[in-house]
Amino acid sequence: MRIIEGRNPVIEALRSDADIDTILINKDAAQGSLNKIIELAKEKNILVKNVDKALLDRLSENKRHQGVIAEAMEYEYKDIDDIFEYAKAKNEMPFIVILDEVTDVHNLGSIIRSAECLGAHGLIIPKGRAARINGVAAKSSAGAIEYLPVCRVTNISRTLDLLKERGLWIYGADMEGDRYIYDEKYDVPVGLVIGSEGSGI
């Protein structure tokens, strides 16, 4: 079972048709956006339970649940083909972000959020020595994880070769670089590699 916590991440999960089993709401919390969550859950026939804050505190992975936790099925990683299909469905050239040993789940979530805002069609992460999708990453992504396909691969180097064979130009992000990613005009299919927190690419 995957935990999605926080009001905005839960709302985005509901809007994206994530496979949610139950929504737990602090019975003493100020309603506000919780009313929107309850309304969306009713539309989708998802069980809503009013619970004590202590239960939410125990279940919470990042201790910032804001009075609501959704219990969803484990994250289903996608295939590389799914990312290409997503780009094709949008009639856009593929833009894929590849992470090289990013180990912090908060950073993973933030990168997912930024990649989705940049218009990326998917994210590729390695199976070993790297952060994986969990409740903290989902919370840090502010709900973007429910829209951006994420793929896990065994070997990043081989995957980059495969992406090149499929027409992508591979770029690398560098902390010492003199241009910002937002300033670049990508007029070819792109794979953008982002390195680890310590050693980079």
PDB file of C-alpha atoms in Angstrom:
ATOM      1  CA  MET A   1       0.000   0.000   0.000  1.00  0.00           C
ATOM      2  CA  ARG A   2       1.305   3.460  -0.923  1.00  0.00           C
ATOM      3  CA  ILE A   3       0.668   6.471   1.308  1.00  0.00           C
ATOM      4  CA  ILE A   4      -0.228   9.805  -0.320  1.00  0.00           C
ATOM      5  CA  GLU A   5      -0.297  12.591   2.234  1.00  0.00           C
ATOM      6  CA  GLY A   6      -1.101  16.281   2.183  1.00  0.00           C
ATOM      7  CA  ARG A   7      -4.106  18.080   0.758  1.00  0.00           C
ATOM      8  CA  ASN A   8      -2.784  19.023  -2.692  1.00  0.00           C
ATOM      9  CA  PRO A   9      -1.132  15.632  -3.411  1.00  0.00           C
ATOM     10  CA  VAL A  10      -4.357  13.829  -2.446  1.00  0.00           C
ATOM     11  CA  ILE A  11      -6.472  16.159  -4.617  1.00  0.00           C
ATOM     12  CA  GLU A  12      -4.139  15.589  -7.594  1.00  0.00           C
ATOM     13  CA  ALA A  13      -4.212  11.824  -7.012  1.00  0.00           C
ATOM     14  CA  LEU A  14      -8.017  11.910  -7.059  1.00  0.00           C
ATOM     15  CA  ARG A  15      -8.087  14.010 -10.220  1.00  0.00           C
ATOM     16  CA  SER A  16      -5.628  11.692 -11.999  1.00  0.00           C
ATOM     17  CA  ASP A  17      -7.638   8.530 -11.293  1.00  0.00           C
ATOM     18  CA  ALA A  18      -4.926   6.965  -9.117  1.00  0.00           C
ATOM     19  CA  ASP A  19      -5.993   3.627  -7.662  1.00  0.00           C
ATOM     20  CA  ILE A  20      -7.003   4.840  -4.172  1.00  0.00           C
ATOM     21  CA  ASP A  21      -8.514   2.445  -1.668  1.00  0.00           C
ATOM     22  CA  THR A  22      -9.328   4.675   1.320  1.00  0.00           C
ATOM     23  CA  ILE A  23      -8.966   8.300   2.393  1.00  0.00           C
ATOM     24  CA  LEU A  24      -8.315   9.014   6.062  1.00  0.00           C
ATOM     25  CA  ILE A  25      -9.253  12.477   7.333  1.00  0.00           C
ATOM     26  CA  ASN A  26      -8.568  14.028  10.715  1.00  0.00           C
ATOM     27  CA  LYS A  27     -12.034  14.394  12.223  1.00  0.00           C
ATOM     28  CA  ASP A  28     -10.958  17.548  14.099  1.00  0.00           C
ATOM     29  CA  ALA A  29      -9.195  19.314  11.179  1.00  0.00           C
ATOM     30  CA  ALA A  30     -10.427  22.591   9.716  1.00  0.00           C
ATOM     31  CA  GLN A  31     -12.412  21.620   6.628  1.00  0.00           C
ATOM     32  CA  GLY A  32     -11.425  24.039   3.822  1.00  0.00           C
ATOM     33  CA  SER A  33      -9.853  22.005   1.029  1.00  0.00           C
ATOM     34  CA  LEU A  34     -10.798  18.788   2.867  1.00  0.00           C
ATOM     35  CA  ASN A  35     -14.352  19.397   1.616  1.00  0.00           C
ATOM     36  CA  LYS A  36     -13.041  19.269  -1.958  1.00  0.00           C
ATOM     37  CA  ILE A  37     -11.298  15.955  -1.181  1.00  0.00           C
ATOM     38  CA  ILE A  38     -14.483  14.499   0.322  1.00  0.00           C
ATOM     39  CA  GLU A  39     -16.493  15.664  -2.693  1.00  0.00           C
ATOM     40  CA  LEU A  40     -14.038  14.123  -5.203  1.00  0.00           C
ATOM     41  CA  ALA A  41     -13.885  10.885  -3.209  1.00  0.00           C
ATOM     42  CA  LYS A  42     -17.702  10.603  -3.214  1.00  0.00           C
ATOM     43  CA  GLU A  43     -17.785  11.114  -6.988  1.00  0.00           C
ATOM     44  CA  LYS A  44     -15.386   8.186  -7.371  1.00  0.00           C
ATOM     45  CA  ASN A  45     -17.005   6.002  -4.680  1.00  0.00           C
ATOM     46  CA  ILE A  46     -13.843   5.979  -2.551  1.00  0.00           C
ATOM     47  CA  LEU A  47     -14.283   5.242   1.150  1.00  0.00           C
ATOM     48  CA  VAL A  48     -13.588   8.227   3.439  1.00  0.00           C
ATOM     49  CA  LYS A  49     -12.894   7.573   7.128  1.00  0.00           C
ATOM     50  CA  ASN A  50     -12.803  10.174   9.894  1.00  0.00           C
ATOM     51  CA  VAL A  51      -9.914   9.269  12.209  1.00  0.00           C
ATOM     52  CA  ASP A  52      -7.904  10.694  15.092  1.00  0.00           C
ATOM     53  CA  LYS A  53      -4.847  12.813  14.324  1.00  0.00           C
ATOM     54  CA  ALA A  54      -2.743  10.283  16.241  1.00  0.00           C
ATOM     55  CA  LEU A  55      -3.460   7.609  13.607  1.00  0.00           C
ATOM     56  CA  LEU A  56      -2.478   9.959  10.778  1.00  0.00           C
ATOM     57  CA  ASP A  57       0.721  10.849  12.663  1.00  0.00           C
ATOM     58  CA  ARG A  58       1.604   7.141  12.947  1.00  0.00           C
ATOM     59  CA  LEU A  59       0.967   6.467   9.248  1.00  0.00           C
ATOM     60  CA  SER A  60       2.670   9.618   7.988  1.00  0.00           C
ATOM     61  CA  GLU A  61       6.100   9.206   6.426  1.00  0.00           C
ATOM     62  CA  ASN A  62       7.052  12.893   6.413  1.00  0.00           C
ATOM     63  CA  LYS A  63       4.905  14.139   9.336  1.00  0.00           C
ATOM     64  CA  ARG A  64       3.207  16.754   7.139  1.00  0.00           C
ATOM     65  CA  HIS A  65      -0.079  15.089   6.304  1.00  0.00           C
ATOM     66  CA  GLN A  66      -2.188  18.272   6.782  1.00  0.00           C
ATOM     67  CA  GLY A  67      -5.020  16.176   8.190  1.00  0.00           C
ATOM     68  CA  VAL A  68      -5.412  13.785   5.244  1.00  0.00           C
ATOM     69  CA  ILE A  69      -3.818  10.566   3.986  1.00  0.00           C
ATOM     70  CA  ALA A  70      -4.884   8.500   0.989  1.00  0.00           C
ATOM     71  CA  GLU A  71      -4.069   4.798   0.950  1.00  0.00           C
ATOM     72  CA  ALA A  72      -3.351   3.840  -2.661  1.00  0.00           C
ATOM     73  CA  MET A  73      -1.950   0.874  -4.522  1.00  0.00           C
ATOM     74  CA  GLU A  74       1.857   0.711  -4.832  1.00  0.00           C
ATOM     75  CA  TYR A  75       3.287   2.983  -7.524  1.00  0.00           C
ATOM     76  CA  GLU A  76       3.289   1.246 -10.886  1.00  0.00           C
ATOM     77  CA  TYR A  77       6.485   2.061 -12.733  1.00  0.00           C
ATOM     78  CA  LYS A  78       6.064   2.516 -16.471  1.00  0.00           C
ATOM     79  CA  ASP A  79       8.065   1.249 -19.474  1.00  0.00           C
ATOM     80  CA  ILE A  80      10.177   3.481 -21.689  1.00  0.00           C
ATOM     81  CA  ASP A  81       7.666   2.829 -24.469  1.00  0.00           C
ATOM     82  CA  ASP A  82       4.955   4.398 -22.258  1.00  0.00           C
ATOM     83  CA  ILE A  83       6.982   7.620 -22.131  1.00  0.00           C
ATOM     84  CA  PHE A  84       7.330   7.713 -25.922  1.00  0.00           C
ATOM     85  CA  GLU A  85       3.606   6.991 -26.299  1.00  0.00           C
ATOM     86  CA  TYR A  86       2.790   9.859 -23.919  1.00  0.00           C
ATOM     87  CA  ALA A  87       4.875  12.252 -26.061  1.00  0.00           C
ATOM     88  CA  LYS A  88       3.242  10.935 -29.232  1.00  0.00           C
ATOM     89  CA  ALA A  89      -0.257  11.382 -27.772  1.00  0.00           C
ATOM     90  CA  LYS A  90       0.606  15.035 -27.088  1.00  0.00           C
ATOM     91  CA  ASN A  91       2.036  15.361 -30.618  1.00  0.00           C
ATOM     92  CA  GLU A  92       5.362  16.531 -29.165  1.00  0.00           C
ATOM     93  CA  MET A  93       8.989  15.521 -29.537  1.00  0.00           C
ATOM     94  CA  PRO A  94      10.054  13.324 -26.581  1.00  0.00           C
ATOM     95  CA  PHE A  95      11.624  15.127 -23.635  1.00  0.00           C
ATOM     96  CA  ILE A  96      12.864  12.665 -21.013  1.00  0.00           C
ATOM     97  CA  VAL A  97      14.673  13.396 -17.744  1.00  0.00           C
ATOM     98  CA  ILE A  98      17.171  10.742 -16.642  1.00  0.00           C
ATOM     99  CA  LEU A  99      18.408  10.683 -13.032  1.00  0.00           C
ATOM    100  CA  ASP A 100      21.855   9.328 -12.209  1.00  0.00           C
ATOM    101  CA  GLU A 101      21.933   8.056  -8.604  1.00  0.00           C
ATOM    102  CA  VAL A 102      19.753  10.757  -7.014  1.00  0.00           C
ATOM    103  CA  THR A 103      19.326   9.241  -3.544  1.00  0.00           C
ATOM    104  CA  ASP A 104      17.178  11.727  -1.609  1.00  0.00           C
ATOM    105  CA  VAL A 105      13.419  11.135  -1.940  1.00  0.00           C
ATOM    106  CA  HIS A 106      12.682  14.844  -1.398  1.00  0.00           C
ATOM    107  CA  ASN A 107      14.974  15.688  -4.326  1.00  0.00           C
ATOM    108  CA  LEU A 108      13.328  12.985  -6.430  1.00  0.00           C
ATOM    109  CA  GLY A 109       9.892  14.472  -5.748  1.00  0.00           C
ATOM    110  CA  SER A 110      11.090  18.012  -6.462  1.00  0.00           C
ATOM    111  CA  ILE A 111      12.668  16.920  -9.756  1.00  0.00           C
ATOM    112  CA  ILE A 112       9.440  15.164 -10.757  1.00  0.00           C
ATOM    113  CA  ARG A 113       7.517  18.384 -10.051  1.00  0.00           C
ATOM    114  CA  SER A 114      10.010  20.520 -12.004  1.00  0.00           C
ATOM    115  CA  ALA A 115      10.164  18.051 -14.917  1.00  0.00           C
ATOM    116  CA  GLU A 116       6.377  18.032 -15.211  1.00  0.00           C
ATOM    117  CA  CYS A 117       6.308  21.848 -15.175  1.00  0.00           C
ATOM    118  CA  LEU A 118       9.015  21.922 -17.885  1.00  0.00           C
ATOM    119  CA  GLY A 119       6.866  19.744 -20.111  1.00  0.00           C
ATOM    120  CA  ALA A 120       8.856  16.519 -19.778  1.00  0.00           C
ATOM    121  CA  HIS A 121       7.109  13.348 -20.921  1.00  0.00           C
ATOM    122  CA  GLY A 122       8.726  11.034 -18.408  1.00  0.00           C
ATOM    123  CA  LEU A 123      11.472  10.338 -15.918  1.00  0.00           C
ATOM    124  CA  ILE A 124      13.957   7.454 -15.861  1.00  0.00           C
ATOM    125  CA  ILE A 125      15.623   6.349 -12.621  1.00  0.00           C
ATOM    126  CA  PRO A 126      18.024   3.474 -11.890  1.00  0.00           C
ATOM    127  CA  LYS A 127      16.909   0.463  -9.842  1.00  0.00           C
ATOM    128  CA  GLY A 128      20.028   0.498  -7.660  1.00  0.00           C
ATOM    129  CA  ARG A 129      21.654   3.200  -5.522  1.00  0.00           C
ATOM    130  CA  ALA A 130      18.807   5.642  -6.059  1.00  0.00           C
ATOM    131  CA  ALA A 131      15.653   6.984  -4.413  1.00  0.00           C
ATOM    132  CA  ARG A 132      12.396   5.292  -5.356  1.00  0.00           C
ATOM    133  CA  ILE A 133       8.801   6.477  -5.354  1.00  0.00           C
ATOM    134  CA  ASN A 134       7.260   6.548  -1.876  1.00  0.00           C
ATOM    135  CA  GLY A 135       4.939   8.821   0.078  1.00  0.00           C
ATOM    136  CA  VAL A 136       7.654  11.413   0.733  1.00  0.00           C
ATOM    137  CA  ALA A 137       8.577  11.624  -2.958  1.00  0.00           C
ATOM    138  CA  ALA A 138       4.893  11.865  -3.880  1.00  0.00           C
ATOM    139  CA  LYS A 139       4.357  14.685  -1.367  1.00  0.00           C
ATOM    140  CA  SER A 140       7.467  16.548  -2.597  1.00  0.00           C
ATOM    141  CA  SER A 141       6.207  16.255  -6.175  1.00  0.00           C
ATOM    142  CA  ALA A 142       3.036  18.180  -5.149  1.00  0.00           C
ATOM    143  CA  GLY A 143       0.915  15.691  -7.079  1.00  0.00           C
ATOM    144  CA  ALA A 144       2.995  15.691 -10.305  1.00  0.00           C
ATOM    145  CA  ILE A 145       3.822  12.009  -9.771  1.00  0.00           C
ATOM    146  CA  GLU A 146       0.243  11.180 -10.721  1.00  0.00           C
ATOM    147  CA  TYR A 147       0.785  12.637 -14.217  1.00  0.00           C
ATOM    148  CA  LEU A 148       4.429  12.093 -15.186  1.00  0.00           C
ATOM    149  CA  PRO A 149       5.402   8.504 -16.106  1.00  0.00           C
ATOM    150  CA  VAL A 150       8.415   7.192 -14.168  1.00  0.00           C
ATOM    151  CA  CYS A 151      10.453   4.242 -15.425  1.00  0.00           C
ATOM    152  CA  ARG A 152      13.087   2.219 -13.477  1.00  0.00           C
ATOM    153  CA  VAL A 153      15.968   0.654 -15.397  1.00  0.00           C
ATOM    154  CA  THR A 154      18.825  -1.650 -14.483  1.00  0.00           C
ATOM    155  CA  ASN A 155      21.572   0.169 -16.381  1.00  0.00           C
ATOM    156  CA  ILE A 156      21.538   3.923 -17.091  1.00  0.00           C
ATOM    157  CA  SER A 157      24.418   3.753 -19.632  1.00  0.00           C
ATOM    158  CA  ARG A 158      22.657   1.134 -21.745  1.00  0.00           C
ATOM    159  CA  THR A 159      19.421   3.097 -21.465  1.00  0.00           C
ATOM    160  CA  LEU A 160      21.146   6.249 -22.762  1.00  0.00           C
ATOM    161  CA  ASP A 161      22.425   4.239 -25.741  1.00  0.00           C
ATOM    162  CA  LEU A 162      18.871   3.022 -26.378  1.00  0.00           C
ATOM    163  CA  LEU A 163      17.503   6.571 -26.183  1.00  0.00           C
ATOM    164  CA  LYS A 164      20.153   7.762 -28.670  1.00  0.00           C
ATOM    165  CA  GLU A 165      19.178   4.947 -31.032  1.00  0.00           C
ATOM    166  CA  ARG A 166      15.590   6.215 -30.810  1.00  0.00           C
ATOM    167  CA  GLY A 167      16.652   9.714 -31.865  1.00  0.00           C
ATOM    168  CA  LEU A 168      17.199  11.574 -28.582  1.00  0.00           C
ATOM    169  CA  TRP A 169      19.991  14.078 -28.122  1.00  0.00           C
ATOM    170  CA  ILE A 170      21.475  13.622 -24.650  1.00  0.00           C
ATOM    171  CA  TYR A 171      22.247  16.687 -22.528  1.00  0.00           C
ATOM    172  CA  GLY A 172      23.795  16.807 -19.051  1.00  0.00           C
ATOM    173  CA  ALA A 173      22.942  19.227 -16.239  1.00  0.00           C
ATOM    174  CA  ASP A 174      26.006  20.795 -14.593  1.00  0.00           C
ATOM    175  CA  MET A 175      26.049  22.974 -11.469  1.00  0.00           C
ATOM    176  CA  GLU A 176      28.904  24.996 -13.023  1.00  0.00           C
ATOM    177  CA  GLY A 177      27.014  25.564 -16.274  1.00  0.00           C
ATOM    178  CA  ASP A 178      26.473  29.111 -17.483  1.00  0.00           C
ATOM    179  CA  ARG A 179      22.980  28.606 -18.963  1.00  0.00           C
ATOM    180  CA  TYR A 180      19.682  27.685 -17.349  1.00  0.00           C
ATOM    181  CA  ILE A 181      17.546  24.810 -18.565  1.00  0.00           C
ATOM    182  CA  TYR A 182      14.607  27.214 -18.910  1.00  0.00           C
ATOM    183  CA  ASP A 183      16.618  29.326 -21.377  1.00  0.00           C
ATOM    184  CA  GLU A 184      17.288  26.464 -23.788  1.00  0.00           C
ATOM    185  CA  LYS A 185      15.130  26.010 -26.883  1.00  0.00           C
ATOM    186  CA  TYR A 186      14.914  22.299 -27.551  1.00  0.00           C
ATOM    187  CA  ASP A 187      13.991  21.677 -31.191  1.00  0.00           C
ATOM    188  CA  VAL A 188      15.055  18.018 -31.177  1.00  0.00           C
ATOM    189  CA  PRO A 189      14.022  15.016 -29.027  1.00  0.00           C
ATOM    190  CA  VAL A 190      15.915  15.422 -25.736  1.00  0.00           C
ATOM    191  CA  GLY A 191      17.193  13.305 -22.888  1.00  0.00           C
ATOM    192  CA  LEU A 192      18.383  15.431 -19.952  1.00  0.00           C
ATOM    193  CA  VAL A 193      20.674  13.695 -17.435  1.00  0.00           C
ATOM    194  CA  ILE A 194      20.727  15.030 -13.869  1.00  0.00           C
ATOM    195  CA  GLY A 195      23.431  13.673 -11.576  1.00  0.00           C
ATOM    196  CA  SER A 196      23.553  12.792  -7.902  1.00  0.00           C
ATOM    197  CA  GLU A 197      23.535  15.283  -5.043  1.00  0.00           C
ATOM    198  CA  GLY A 198      27.241  14.774  -4.270  1.00  0.00           C
ATOM    199  CA  SER A 199      29.270  13.806  -7.298  1.00  0.00           C
ATOM    200  CA  GLY A 200      26.959  14.938 -10.107  1.00  0.00           C
ATOM    201  CA  ILE A 201      26.910  13.012 -13.379  1.00  0.00           C
TER     202      ILE A 201
END
